[in-house]
Coordinates of C-alpha atoms in Angstrom, one line a residue:
M1 CA 37.9 16.3 7.3
V2 CA 36.1 15.8 4.3
T3 CA 36.4 17.5 1.4
E4 CA 33.6 19.3 -0.5
A5 CA 34.6 17.6 -3.1
K6 CA 34.5 14.3 -1.5
S7 CA 31.2 14.6 -0.1
R8 CA 29.5 15.4 -3.8
W9 CA 31.2 12.0 -4.4
A10 CA 29.6 10.7 -2.2
L11 CA 26.9 11.6 -3.3
A12 CA 26.8 10.6 -6.5
A13 CA 28.2 7.0 -5.5
L14 CA 24.9 7.0 -3.8
L15 CA 22.8 8.4 -6.1
V16 CA 24.5 6.4 -9.5
G17 CA 23.4 3.2 -6.8
T18 CA 19.9 4.3 -5.8
G19 CA 19.6 4.6 -9.8
V20 CA 20.0 1.5 -11.0
L21 CA 18.6 -0.2 -8.4
Y22 CA 15.8 0.6 -9.4
I23 CA 15.9 0.5 -12.5
W24 CA 18.1 -2.3 -13.5
G25 CA 15.5 -5.5 -15.5
L26 CA 12.4 -2.3 -15.3
G27 CA 11.1 -4.0 -18.8
A28 CA 9.8 -7.0 -17.3
S29 CA 7.2 -5.9 -14.8
G30 CA 5.8 -4.4 -19.2
W31 CA 3.3 -2.7 -18.3
A32 CA 2.9 -3.6 -14.3
N33 CA -0.7 -1.9 -12.6
S34 CA -2.5 -1.6 -16.2
Y35 CA -5.1 -0.2 -15.0
Y36 CA -3.1 3.6 -14.6
A37 CA -0.8 2.2 -18.0
A38 CA -4.0 2.0 -19.5
A39 CA -4.5 6.0 -18.5
V40 CA -0.8 6.2 -18.9
Q41 CA -1.8 6.0 -23.1
A42 CA -4.7 7.5 -23.2
G43 CA -3.8 10.6 -21.6
S44 CA -0.3 10.2 -24.8
Q45 CA -3.6 10.5 -26.8
S46 CA -5.7 13.0 -25.3
W47 CA -4.9 16.5 -23.6
T48 CA -8.2 16.5 -22.5
A49 CA -7.3 13.0 -20.6
F50 CA -4.1 13.7 -19.9
F51 CA -5.6 17.1 -17.5
F52 CA -8.3 14.1 -16.5
G53 CA -6.5 11.6 -15.6
A54 CA -9.6 9.2 -17.9
S55 CA -8.7 5.8 -18.4
D56 CA -9.8 6.1 -22.6
A57 CA -8.5 8.8 -24.4
A58 CA -11.7 9.1 -25.2
N59 CA -13.0 10.7 -22.1
A60 CA -15.1 8.4 -20.7
I61 CA -13.7 7.8 -17.1
T62 CA -11.6 8.8 -14.8
V63 CA -9.1 6.3 -12.2
D64 CA -10.1 6.4 -9.1
K65 CA -7.5 8.8 -7.8
T66 CA -6.6 12.6 -9.0
P67 CA -3.8 12.4 -11.6
A68 CA -0.6 14.2 -11.1
S69 CA 0.7 11.1 -10.8
L70 CA 0.1 10.4 -14.2
W71 CA 1.3 13.3 -16.3
P72 CA 5.3 11.7 -15.2
M73 CA 5.0 9.3 -17.8
V74 CA 2.4 10.3 -19.2
L75 CA 5.1 13.4 -20.7
S76 CA 7.2 10.9 -20.8
V77 CA 5.8 9.1 -23.2
R78 CA 4.7 11.3 -26.0
L79 CA 8.0 12.0 -26.1
F80 CA 9.3 8.6 -25.8
G81 CA 6.8 6.0 -27.4
L82 CA 4.3 4.2 -24.9
N83 CA 6.4 1.0 -23.9
S84 CA 8.0 -0.1 -20.9
W85 CA 10.9 1.8 -20.1
A86 CA 9.3 5.3 -20.7
M87 CA 6.2 4.6 -18.8
L88 CA 8.3 3.0 -15.7
V89 CA 11.4 5.6 -16.0
P90 CA 10.6 9.1 -15.1
Q91 CA 9.1 6.5 -11.5
A92 CA 12.9 5.4 -10.7
L93 CA 13.8 8.9 -10.9
M94 CA 11.5 9.8 -8.5
G95 CA 12.8 7.8 -6.5
V96 CA 16.7 8.3 -7.5
G97 CA 15.2 12.3 -6.0
T98 CA 13.4 11.2 -2.8
V99 CA 16.7 9.1 -1.6
A100 CA 18.2 13.0 -2.9
M101 CA 17.0 14.6 -0.4
V102 CA 16.6 12.3 2.7
Y103 CA 20.0 13.2 2.4
A104 CA 19.9 16.8 2.3
S105 CA 17.7 16.9 5.3
V106 CA 20.5 15.0 7.6
R107 CA 23.5 16.5 5.6
R108 CA 22.0 20.2 6.6
L109 CA 22.7 19.4 10.5
F110 CA 25.6 16.6 10.2
S111 CA 28.6 14.4 8.8
L112 CA 28.4 13.2 6.0
W113 CA 28.1 9.3 6.6
A114 CA 25.2 10.1 8.5
A115 CA 23.4 11.8 5.2
L116 CA 24.7 8.9 3.7
L117 CA 23.2 6.0 6.3
A118 CA 19.9 7.6 6.1
G119 CA 20.3 7.9 2.2
A120 CA 21.0 4.6 2.0
V121 CA 18.1 3.3 4.3
M122 CA 16.5 4.9 1.8
A123 CA 17.3 3.5 -1.9
V124 CA 17.4 -0.4 0.7
T125 CA 13.6 -0.9 1.6
P126 CA 12.1 -3.4 0.0
V127 CA 8.9 -1.4 -0.3
A128 CA 10.4 1.5 -2.0
V129 CA 12.1 -0.9 -4.5
L130 CA 9.3 -2.0 -5.8
M131 CA 7.0 1.2 -5.8
F132 CA 10.1 3.2 -7.4
R133 CA 9.5 1.0 -10.1
F134 CA 5.8 0.3 -10.4
N135 CA 3.4 3.1 -11.6
N136 CA 1.2 3.5 -8.9
P137 CA 0.9 7.0 -7.9
D138 CA 3.4 6.5 -4.5
A139 CA 6.5 7.4 -6.6
L140 CA 5.4 11.5 -6.6
L141 CA 3.3 11.1 -3.4
V142 CA 6.7 9.9 -1.3
L143 CA 8.6 12.8 -3.6
L144 CA 6.9 15.7 -2.4
L145 CA 6.2 14.7 0.5
T146 CA 10.5 15.1 1.3
V147 CA 10.7 18.3 -0.2
A148 CA 7.5 19.2 2.5
G149 CA 9.6 17.5 5.3
Y150 CA 13.0 19.4 4.0
C151 CA 11.5 22.5 3.7
V152 CA 9.9 23.1 7.2
V153 CA 12.8 21.1 8.9
R154 CA 14.7 24.3 6.3
A155 CA 11.5 27.1 8.1
Q156 CA 12.8 26.2 10.9
E157 CA 15.9 26.6 11.7
R158 CA 15.6 30.5 11.3
G159 CA 12.0 30.6 11.1
A160 CA 12.1 31.6 7.4
T161 CA 8.6 31.3 5.4
R162 CA 9.7 30.2 2.3
W163 CA 10.8 27.5 3.0
L164 CA 6.9 26.7 4.9
V165 CA 5.4 28.4 2.3
L166 CA 7.4 25.8 -0.2
A167 CA 6.4 22.9 2.2
G168 CA 2.2 23.8 1.8
A169 CA 3.0 24.1 -1.8
A170 CA 4.3 20.5 -2.0
I171 CA 1.7 19.1 0.3
G172 CA -0.6 20.3 -1.6
F173 CA 0.4 19.3 -4.9
A174 CA 1.2 16.1 -2.9
F175 CA -3.3 15.9 -3.0
L176 CA -3.0 16.3 -6.3
A177 CA -0.7 12.6 -6.9
K178 CA -3.2 11.0 -3.6
M179 CA -5.1 12.5 -2.5
L180 CA -6.1 13.2 1.3
Q181 CA -2.5 10.4 2.4
A182 CA -1.2 13.2 1.8
F183 CA -2.3 15.4 4.3
L184 CA -1.5 13.0 7.1
V185 CA 2.0 14.7 7.4
L186 CA 0.6 17.8 8.6
P187 CA -1.1 17.7 12.0
G188 CA 3.1 16.9 12.7
F189 CA 4.3 19.1 11.2
A190 CA 2.4 22.8 11.7
L191 CA 2.6 21.0 15.4
V192 CA 6.2 21.4 15.5
Y193 CA 6.9 24.2 13.6
L194 CA 4.6 25.9 15.9
L195 CA 6.3 24.6 19.2
T196 CA 10.1 25.2 17.9
A197 CA 10.5 27.7 15.3
P198 CA 12.7 30.7 16.5
V199 CA 10.2 33.6 15.8
A200 CA 7.1 35.2 17.8
F201 CA 4.3 33.2 18.1
R202 CA 2.3 35.6 16.6
R203 CA 4.0 35.7 12.4
R204 CA 4.4 31.5 13.4
I205 CA 0.4 31.8 13.0
W206 CA 0.6 34.5 10.1
Q207 CA 3.8 31.8 8.9
L208 CA 1.3 28.5 8.8
L209 CA -1.8 30.5 7.8
L210 CA 0.4 31.0 4.5
A211 CA 2.1 27.7 4.4
G212 CA -2.2 26.6 4.5
A213 CA -2.7 29.1 2.0
A214 CA -0.4 27.7 0.1
M215 CA -1.2 24.2 0.3
V216 CA -4.3 25.2 -0.6
A217 CA -3.4 27.1 -4.2
A218 CA -0.9 24.0 -5.5
A219 CA -4.1 21.1 -4.0
G220 CA -7.4 24.1 -5.9
W221 CA -6.4 25.2 -8.5
W222 CA -7.1 21.2 -10.2
L223 CA -10.4 20.8 -8.5
L224 CA -11.6 24.4 -9.1
A225 CA -11.3 23.8 -13.4
V226 CA -12.6 20.2 -12.4
A227 CA -16.1 22.3 -10.8
L228 CA -15.7 24.9 -13.6
V229 CA -16.4 22.3 -16.3
P230 CA -20.1 20.7 -17.0
A231 CA -19.6 17.3 -16.3
S232 CA -21.1 17.3 -20.0
E233 CA -18.1 18.2 -21.1
R234 CA -15.7 16.4 -19.0
P235 CA -15.2 12.9 -18.3
Y236 CA -17.0 11.2 -14.7
I237 CA -14.8 10.8 -11.8
G238 CA -13.8 7.0 -11.1
G239 CA -14.5 6.1 -7.6
S240 CA -17.1 8.0 -6.5
Q241 CA -20.8 7.5 -7.1
T242 CA -21.9 11.5 -7.3
N243 CA -19.2 11.9 -9.5
S244 CA -17.8 14.6 -7.7
V245 CA -13.8 15.8 -6.7
L246 CA -14.5 16.1 -3.1
G247 CA -17.1 13.6 -2.6
L248 CA -13.8 10.3 -4.3
A249 CA -11.5 12.8 -1.7
L250 CA -13.6 12.5 0.9
G251 CA -15.7 9.3 0.6
Y252 CA -13.9 6.1 -0.9
N253 CA -10.3 8.3 -0.6
G254 CA -11.3 9.3 2.0
I255 CA -13.3 8.8 5.3
G256 CA -14.1 4.7 4.1
R257 CA -10.8 4.1 4.0
L258 CA -10.4 4.9 7.9
N259 CA -13.8 3.7 9.4
G260 CA -14.1 0.7 6.6
A261 CA -17.4 2.1 4.3
D262 CA -18.0 -0.1 1.8
Y263 CA -17.4 2.9 -1.5
G264 CA -17.0 0.9 -4.2
G265 CA -18.4 -1.7 -3.3
L266 CA -14.9 -3.3 -2.6
G267 CA -16.1 -3.9 1.3
N268 CA -14.0 -3.6 4.6
L269 CA -10.3 -5.5 3.7
N270 CA -8.7 -4.8 6.9
Q271 CA -6.8 -7.7 7.5
Q272 CA -4.3 -7.6 10.2
S273 CA -5.3 -3.6 11.7
G274 CA -4.3 -3.2 14.7
W275 CA -1.4 -2.2 16.9
L276 CA 0.9 -4.2 15.0
R277 CA 0.1 -4.3 11.7
M278 CA 4.2 -3.0 10.7
F279 CA 5.1 -5.9 12.0
D280 CA 2.8 -8.6 10.9
T281 CA 2.4 -10.4 8.3
E282 CA 1.6 -8.6 5.1
A283 CA 3.6 -5.2 5.7
G284 CA 6.4 -6.4 8.1
G285 CA 8.8 -7.5 5.4
Q286 CA 7.8 -4.6 3.2
I287 CA 9.3 -1.6 5.9
S288 CA 9.7 -2.3 9.1
W289 CA 12.8 -4.1 9.5
L290 CA 14.2 -1.3 10.5
L291 CA 11.0 1.4 12.2
P292 CA 11.7 -0.2 16.4
A293 CA 14.7 1.4 15.9
A294 CA 13.9 4.9 14.5
L295 CA 11.1 4.6 17.1
M296 CA 14.0 4.2 20.1
L297 CA 15.8 6.7 18.0
L298 CA 13.1 8.8 18.2
V299 CA 12.7 8.2 22.3
A300 CA 16.6 8.8 22.5
V301 CA 17.5 11.9 21.0
T302 CA 14.0 14.3 22.4
W303 CA 15.5 12.1 26.3
L304 CA 19.1 13.5 25.4
T305 CA 18.2 16.8 23.8
R306 CA 15.8 17.5 26.6
R307 CA 17.1 21.0 28.3
A308 CA 18.1 22.0 24.6
P309 CA 16.3 25.5 23.8
R310 CA 13.5 25.8 22.7
A311 CA 14.2 26.1 19.3
D312 CA 17.2 23.4 19.1
P313 CA 17.7 22.6 15.0
V314 CA 18.0 19.9 15.8
R315 CA 15.8 18.3 18.5
A316 CA 13.1 20.0 16.1
A317 CA 14.6 17.6 12.5
V318 CA 13.7 14.6 14.5
W319 CA 10.4 16.2 15.7
V320 CA 9.5 16.8 11.6
W321 CA 10.5 13.3 11.7
G322 CA 9.2 11.5 13.7
S323 CA 6.3 13.4 14.1
W324 CA 5.7 11.9 10.0
L325 CA 6.2 8.6 11.2
L326 CA 4.0 8.4 14.2
V327 CA 1.2 9.7 12.4
T328 CA 1.0 7.9 9.0
A329 CA 2.2 4.4 11.4
L330 CA -0.9 4.8 13.0
V331 CA -3.7 5.4 10.6
F332 CA -2.1 3.4 8.8
S333 CA -2.8 0.2 11.1
L334 CA -6.1 1.1 12.9
M335 CA -8.2 2.3 10.1
Q336 CA -10.7 0.1 9.1
G337 CA -11.1 0.7 4.6
I338 CA -8.3 -0.3 2.5
F339 CA -5.5 -1.7 3.3
H340 CA -2.0 -2.4 1.1
A341 CA 1.3 -2.7 2.4
Y342 CA 2.5 -1.3 0.1
Y343 CA 1.6 2.7 0.9
T344 CA 4.2 1.5 3.8
V345 CA 5.9 3.7 1.2
A346 CA 5.3 6.9 2.4
L347 CA 6.3 5.9 5.9
A348 CA 10.0 5.0 3.9
P349 CA 11.6 9.0 4.4
A350 CA 10.8 9.1 8.0
I351 CA 12.4 5.8 9.4
A352 CA 15.7 6.4 6.3
V353 CA 15.9 10.4 8.5
L354 CA 15.6 9.1 11.4
V355 CA 18.0 6.3 11.9
G356 CA 20.2 8.8 10.1
M357 CA 20.2 11.2 12.5
G358 CA 19.8 9.2 15.4
A359 CA 22.8 7.6 15.2
A360 CA 24.9 10.6 14.2
V361 CA 23.5 11.8 17.5
L362 CA 24.5 8.1 19.9
W363 CA 28.0 9.0 18.0
E364 CA 28.2 13.1 18.7
R365 CA 27.4 11.8 22.6
G366 CA 29.7 8.8 22.7
A367 CA 26.8 6.0 23.5
R368 CA 27.8 2.1 23.7
R369 CA 24.7 0.7 25.3
L370 CA 21.5 2.0 23.5
P371 CA 23.9 1.7 20.0
A372 CA 24.0 -1.9 20.9
M373 CA 20.2 -2.4 22.4
I374 CA 19.9 -1.7 19.3
T375 CA 22.1 -2.8 16.9
A376 CA 21.5 -6.3 18.8
G377 CA 17.2 -6.2 18.1
T378 CA 17.8 -4.9 14.2
A379 CA 18.9 -8.0 14.5
V380 CA 17.3 -10.1 16.4
W381 CA 13.6 -8.2 14.3
S382 CA 15.7 -9.4 11.2
Y383 CA 15.9 -12.7 11.7
V384 CA 12.2 -13.4 12.5
L385 CA 11.8 -11.4 9.0
L386 CA 13.7 -13.6 7.0
S387 CA 12.4 -16.4 8.8
R388 CA 8.8 -16.0 7.3
S389 CA 10.7 -16.7 4.2
A390 CA 12.2 -19.4 5.2
D391 CA 13.1 -21.5 2.1
W392 CA 14.5 -17.9 0.2
N393 CA 18.5 -18.0 1.7
A394 CA 18.0 -19.5 4.5
W395 CA 20.8 -19.3 5.3
L396 CA 21.3 -15.6 5.1
G397 CA 18.6 -15.4 9.5
V398 CA 21.8 -16.8 10.8
A399 CA 24.5 -15.0 9.1
V400 CA 22.2 -11.3 10.5
L401 CA 21.6 -12.0 13.6
V402 CA 25.6 -14.3 15.1
A403 CA 26.5 -10.8 12.3
G404 CA 24.2 -8.3 14.7
L405 CA 24.5 -9.9 18.5
G406 CA 28.2 -9.4 17.1
A407 CA 28.8 -6.8 16.8
A408 CA 26.7 -5.3 19.5
L409 CA 28.9 -7.7 22.0
A410 CA 32.1 -6.0 20.9
M411 CA 30.1 -2.1 21.1
L412 CA 29.7 -3.2 25.4
L413 CA 33.2 -4.0 25.5
T414 CA 35.0 -1.9 23.3
R415 CA 35.4 1.2 23.0
R416 CA 34.9 2.4 19.3
V417 CA 36.3 0.5 16.5
L418 CA 35.1 1.5 12.9
A419 CA 35.3 -2.4 12.0
V420 CA 33.1 -2.9 14.5
V421 CA 30.4 -0.2 13.2
A422 CA 30.6 -1.6 10.1
I423 CA 29.4 -5.4 11.0
A424 CA 26.8 -4.0 13.2
L425 CA 25.6 -1.3 10.4
V426 CA 25.9 -4.4 7.6
A427 CA 23.7 -7.0 9.8
C428 CA 21.2 -4.0 9.9
L429 CA 20.7 -3.4 6.2
A430 CA 21.4 -7.2 5.1
G431 CA 18.0 -8.1 5.8
P432 CA 16.0 -5.0 3.4
A433 CA 19.0 -5.2 0.8
A434 CA 18.5 -8.4 0.5
Y435 CA 14.6 -8.2 0.1
A436 CA 15.1 -5.7 -1.8
V437 CA 18.0 -6.6 -5.0
D438 CA 15.2 -10.3 -5.1
T439 CA 12.2 -7.3 -5.7
A440 CA 14.2 -5.4 -8.2
A441 CA 15.0 -9.0 -9.7
S442 CA 11.8 -10.4 -10.1
P443 CA 8.8 -8.8 -12.2
H444 CA 5.7 -7.0 -11.4
T445 CA 1.8 -6.7 -11.9
G446 CA -1.0 -6.7 -11.3
A447 CA -3.1 -3.5 -8.6
I448 CA -1.6 -5.3 -5.4
P449 CA 2.1 -5.1 -5.5
T450 CA 4.4 -6.9 -2.7
A451 CA 7.7 -6.9 -2.4
G452 CA 10.9 -9.4 -1.6
P453 CA 9.9 -13.2 -1.7
S454 CA 6.4 -15.0 -0.7
T455 CA 6.0 -15.0 3.2
G456 CA 3.1 -16.4 5.4
G457 CA 0.1 -15.3 6.0
G458 CA -2.5 -13.2 4.1
G459 CA -4.4 -10.7 2.7
F460 CA -6.5 -9.6 -0.8
G461 CA -8.0 -12.4 -3.0
G462 CA -4.9 -14.2 -3.0
P463 CA -1.6 -15.0 -1.1
P464 CA 0.5 -13.4 1.4
G465 CA 1.6 -9.0 1.5
G466 CA -2.1 -8.8 0.5
G467 CA -1.4 -9.3 -3.6
F468 CA -0.6 -12.0 -6.3
Q469 CA 2.0 -13.3 -6.3
R470 CA 4.3 -15.6 -7.9
P471 CA 4.7 -19.4 -5.4
G472 CA 7.3 -19.9 -4.1
G473 CA 8.9 -16.5 -3.5
G474 CA 10.8 -13.9 -5.8
G475 CA 7.5 -11.8 -5.3
Q476 CA 6.3 -11.9 -8.9
A477 CA 3.6 -10.7 -8.7
F478 CA 0.7 -13.5 -11.4
R479 CA -2.2 -12.5 -14.1
P480 CA -5.3 -15.3 -13.0
P481 CA -6.4 -17.2 -15.2
T482 CA -8.5 -16.4 -17.8
A483 CA -12.5 -16.8 -18.1
G484 CA -12.2 -21.5 -17.9
A485 CA -8.0 -22.1 -16.4
D486 CA -10.6 -23.2 -13.4
G487 CA -13.9 -20.6 -13.3
A488 CA -11.8 -17.4 -12.5
G489 CA -12.4 -15.0 -13.9
R490 CA -16.4 -16.0 -14.7
G491 CA -19.5 -13.8 -14.7
R492 CA -22.6 -13.1 -15.4
M493 CA -21.6 -12.9 -19.5
G494 CA -20.4 -16.4 -20.0
G495 CA -16.9 -16.1 -19.8
G496 CA -14.2 -13.5 -22.5
G497 CA -13.1 -12.0 -19.4
M498 CA -9.7 -11.2 -18.9
G499 CA -8.5 -9.7 -16.2
G500 CA -11.0 -9.1 -14.1
L501 CA -10.4 -6.8 -11.0
L502 CA -6.5 -7.2 -9.9
N503 CA -4.4 -7.6 -14.0
A504 CA -5.5 -7.8 -16.5
G505 CA -5.0 -10.1 -19.3
T506 CA -3.0 -10.0 -23.2
P507 CA -6.0 -10.2 -25.5
A508 CA -5.7 -12.7 -28.5
A509 CA -4.8 -11.2 -31.1
E510 CA -7.2 -12.5 -33.4
L511 CA -9.3 -10.2 -31.2
T512 CA -7.1 -7.2 -31.1
A513 CA -7.4 -6.8 -35.2
L514 CA -11.0 -7.2 -35.0
L515 CA -10.8 -3.6 -32.3
K516 CA -8.3 -2.4 -35.3
D517 CA -10.4 -3.1 -37.8
G518 CA -12.5 0.1 -39.0
A519 CA -12.0 1.9 -35.4
S520 CA -11.7 5.6 -36.8
G521 CA -14.9 5.1 -37.5
Y522 CA -16.0 4.6 -33.3
T523 CA -15.9 7.7 -29.6
W524 CA -14.6 4.1 -28.7
V525 CA -14.1 0.9 -30.1
A526 CA -15.6 -2.2 -27.6
A527 CA -16.7 -1.3 -24.3
T528 CA -16.3 -4.1 -20.8
V529 CA -17.2 -4.0 -17.7
G530 CA -13.8 -2.6 -14.9
S531 CA -11.9 -1.1 -15.6
N532 CA -9.3 -3.2 -15.5
N533 CA -10.8 -5.6 -18.5
A534 CA -10.4 -2.5 -20.5
A535 CA -7.7 -2.0 -20.1
G536 CA -6.3 -4.8 -22.0
Y537 CA -8.2 -4.4 -24.4
Q538 CA -7.4 -0.5 -24.5
L539 CA -3.3 -1.2 -24.8
A540 CA -3.0 -4.1 -26.8
G541 CA -5.3 -2.5 -29.8
G542 CA -4.6 1.3 -29.1
Q543 CA -8.0 2.5 -29.2
P544 CA -10.1 4.0 -26.4
V545 CA -12.3 0.8 -25.0
M546 CA -15.0 2.5 -22.6
A547 CA -15.2 1.2 -19.0
V548 CA -18.5 0.8 -18.2
G549 CA -18.3 1.4 -13.7
G550 CA -14.4 3.0 -13.7
F551 CA -12.0 0.1 -12.0
N552 CA -14.8 -2.7 -10.3
G553 CA -17.9 -1.9 -12.3
T554 CA -20.1 -0.4 -9.1
D555 CA -19.5 3.1 -10.4
P556 CA -23.0 4.8 -12.5
A557 CA -21.5 5.9 -15.4
P558 CA -22.6 5.3 -17.7
T559 CA -25.4 4.7 -16.6
L560 CA -28.2 2.9 -19.2
E561 CA -29.5 5.3 -20.9
Q562 CA -26.7 6.8 -22.1
F563 CA -24.8 4.2 -22.5
K564 CA -28.2 2.8 -25.0
Q565 CA -27.4 6.6 -26.6
Y566 CA -24.4 5.9 -27.3
V567 CA -25.0 2.6 -29.3
A568 CA -28.0 4.5 -31.0
E569 CA -24.7 7.1 -31.9
K570 CA -23.3 4.4 -32.6
K571 CA -20.5 5.9 -30.9
I572 CA -19.2 1.8 -29.5
H573 CA -19.3 -0.6 -31.2
Y574 CA -18.6 -3.6 -29.9
F575 CA -19.4 -4.8 -26.0
L576 CA -16.7 -7.3 -24.7
G577 CA -17.6 -10.2 -22.2
T578 CA -16.5 -9.2 -19.0
G579 CA -16.0 -12.2 -16.7
M580 CA -16.9 -10.0 -13.3
G581 CA -16.6 -12.2 -10.6
G582 CA -19.2 -10.6 -8.8
F583 CA -18.5 -7.4 -9.7
G584 CA -20.5 -4.4 -11.0
G585 CA -23.7 -5.7 -9.9
R586 CA -25.8 -4.3 -6.9
S587 CA -24.6 -7.0 -4.4
T588 CA -21.4 -5.4 -3.9
G589 CA -23.2 -1.9 -2.6
G590 CA -22.1 -0.8 -6.0
S591 CA -23.7 0.7 -8.8
G592 CA -26.2 -1.5 -10.6
D593 CA -25.8 0.0 -14.4
A594 CA -22.4 -1.7 -15.7
A595 CA -24.8 -5.1 -13.9
E596 CA -27.9 -3.6 -16.4
I597 CA -25.7 -2.7 -19.0
A598 CA -24.6 -6.3 -19.6
A599 CA -28.1 -7.4 -19.4
W600 CA -29.6 -5.2 -22.0
V601 CA -26.5 -6.2 -23.9
Q602 CA -27.0 -10.6 -23.5
E603 CA -31.1 -10.0 -24.7
T604 CA -30.6 -6.9 -27.5
F605 CA -27.0 -8.6 -29.8
T606 CA -25.8 -11.3 -30.4
A607 CA -22.4 -12.9 -28.9
T608 CA -20.0 -14.8 -31.1
T609 CA -16.8 -16.2 -29.6
V610 CA -13.7 -15.0 -31.2
G611 CA -10.0 -15.6 -29.7
G612 CA -11.9 -17.0 -26.8
A613 CA -14.5 -13.8 -25.5
T614 CA -17.7 -13.7 -25.6
V615 CA -18.4 -10.6 -28.4
F616 CA -21.5 -8.6 -29.4
D617 CA -21.7 -6.5 -32.3
L618 CA -23.6 -3.0 -31.2
T619 CA -23.4 -2.0 -35.2
Q620 CA -25.8 -5.0 -35.5
N621 CA -29.5 -5.6 -33.4
A622 CA -30.6 -9.2 -32.5

């Protein structure tokens, strides 16, 4: 008999262990994704930038997402100052909170060990370790969706309106973290509640409408506020071509992700799209370790509870989390637009809960064959994933395979033996846990981080996993060379770009000093094409830098005429050569405003070189 005190101690141990894994060595990643780090810095200097999610404190343009994910980091920086720890610790704490919600979701219906298993699976999922140690929007998104899943399960148990409304509110606020991705859980959650809630059908409809209203209110208040503020009095909505939040949500962050439309000039980044994308080299090592097991357990529990009453809470709970997994995994697998492997962190809570709940149901039913099959299959799949990093701890895959197959055989030949179950669990979790530790031990920077050691495969602009990784493994991102090192980063302005599209570099001390000199007399100390270029200068100098064209230089903000007006009013001190590498021009399918601005500056002002960068003083005519 497990006492309440033992349960509390076990939960505390799980959460403390998760906290150590997610916070250990966190400062090594520096600014992590400089694009969002610059927005955090801006929000800590300006409440207007905080509210809109502007990338600079002078409010030229926003990041290409709704801003809620920035708010916890900004508040932390306002309290503790701008540094890596102040920015990233809130993300890690969201990870701990997600593990707690996964535990609570399973513990309501099952025993302590099942809840601890689910929490452990969540904690050591490699992509979860990555993203809860990073400053992308996914941390808040996943936490809020996990809260929503818990609330739907609570609502289903007794047909409770309050819990369903809370679920709607959580999903609505999740929209303010990462827009339409938050709504992928909606079809499954609504359908499961409609089919299984233990109240009259008419009441279920009414409750779902109330939950929908709560969702609209939780997301819509910010959208309404943005709509009511004149465009001239707020930042341009980054990532959109029309200065519209809804345009951003439905275009670049919506339909464009599904059909591959060329939003923002990035084109069709649909490598490995197809039914098996979650298992391929790009995403497999991030999320798929226990994905086959979760799917098998979903089917098994559905079959074993086929004669249960319509409102059976166990089956309903498994369906809630199973619908999350199926819909989101299918969308990720088949989407033809921009996809990065770290998006799969959104699958982690569903996989973890299904593993915990499914294992508990099989244990209660005294099943032996199916647990043996799942253990063997998981061990074999772990061996396959580990073999993709052949030069990284090659012994581990063999050990996992032998232990897993041995435990599976013992399950078939013997009755319940706790030692055999323990070996099976270790074999199933050893692979992702090893990747998790490797991820926590490696710094990650740039726009497209990946978890674990490098694997065979490809991605956008770099090695496997879709990001820039340190050759030889470790999952550590590196900064692309600055202009002139090997031709990378050289653009139409003749060099000087630091990080280009995927990351920001660190400017020379001489250049930083130049930007700081007399900075108080200007709205922006400098302007440069692309948000990552601007972020590097801004983070180094602490002063607003205008990101012409937004993230990749293709947003029509500012226009050439607006930029000329800023220059005439002496609001911008310098223009910095960017090394756009092709981004920001009409050839990308995006806006040509950035290219026109760059060309006008080059024709009108005299170029000098400071700290290896091309600098134009906009207060001095040629």
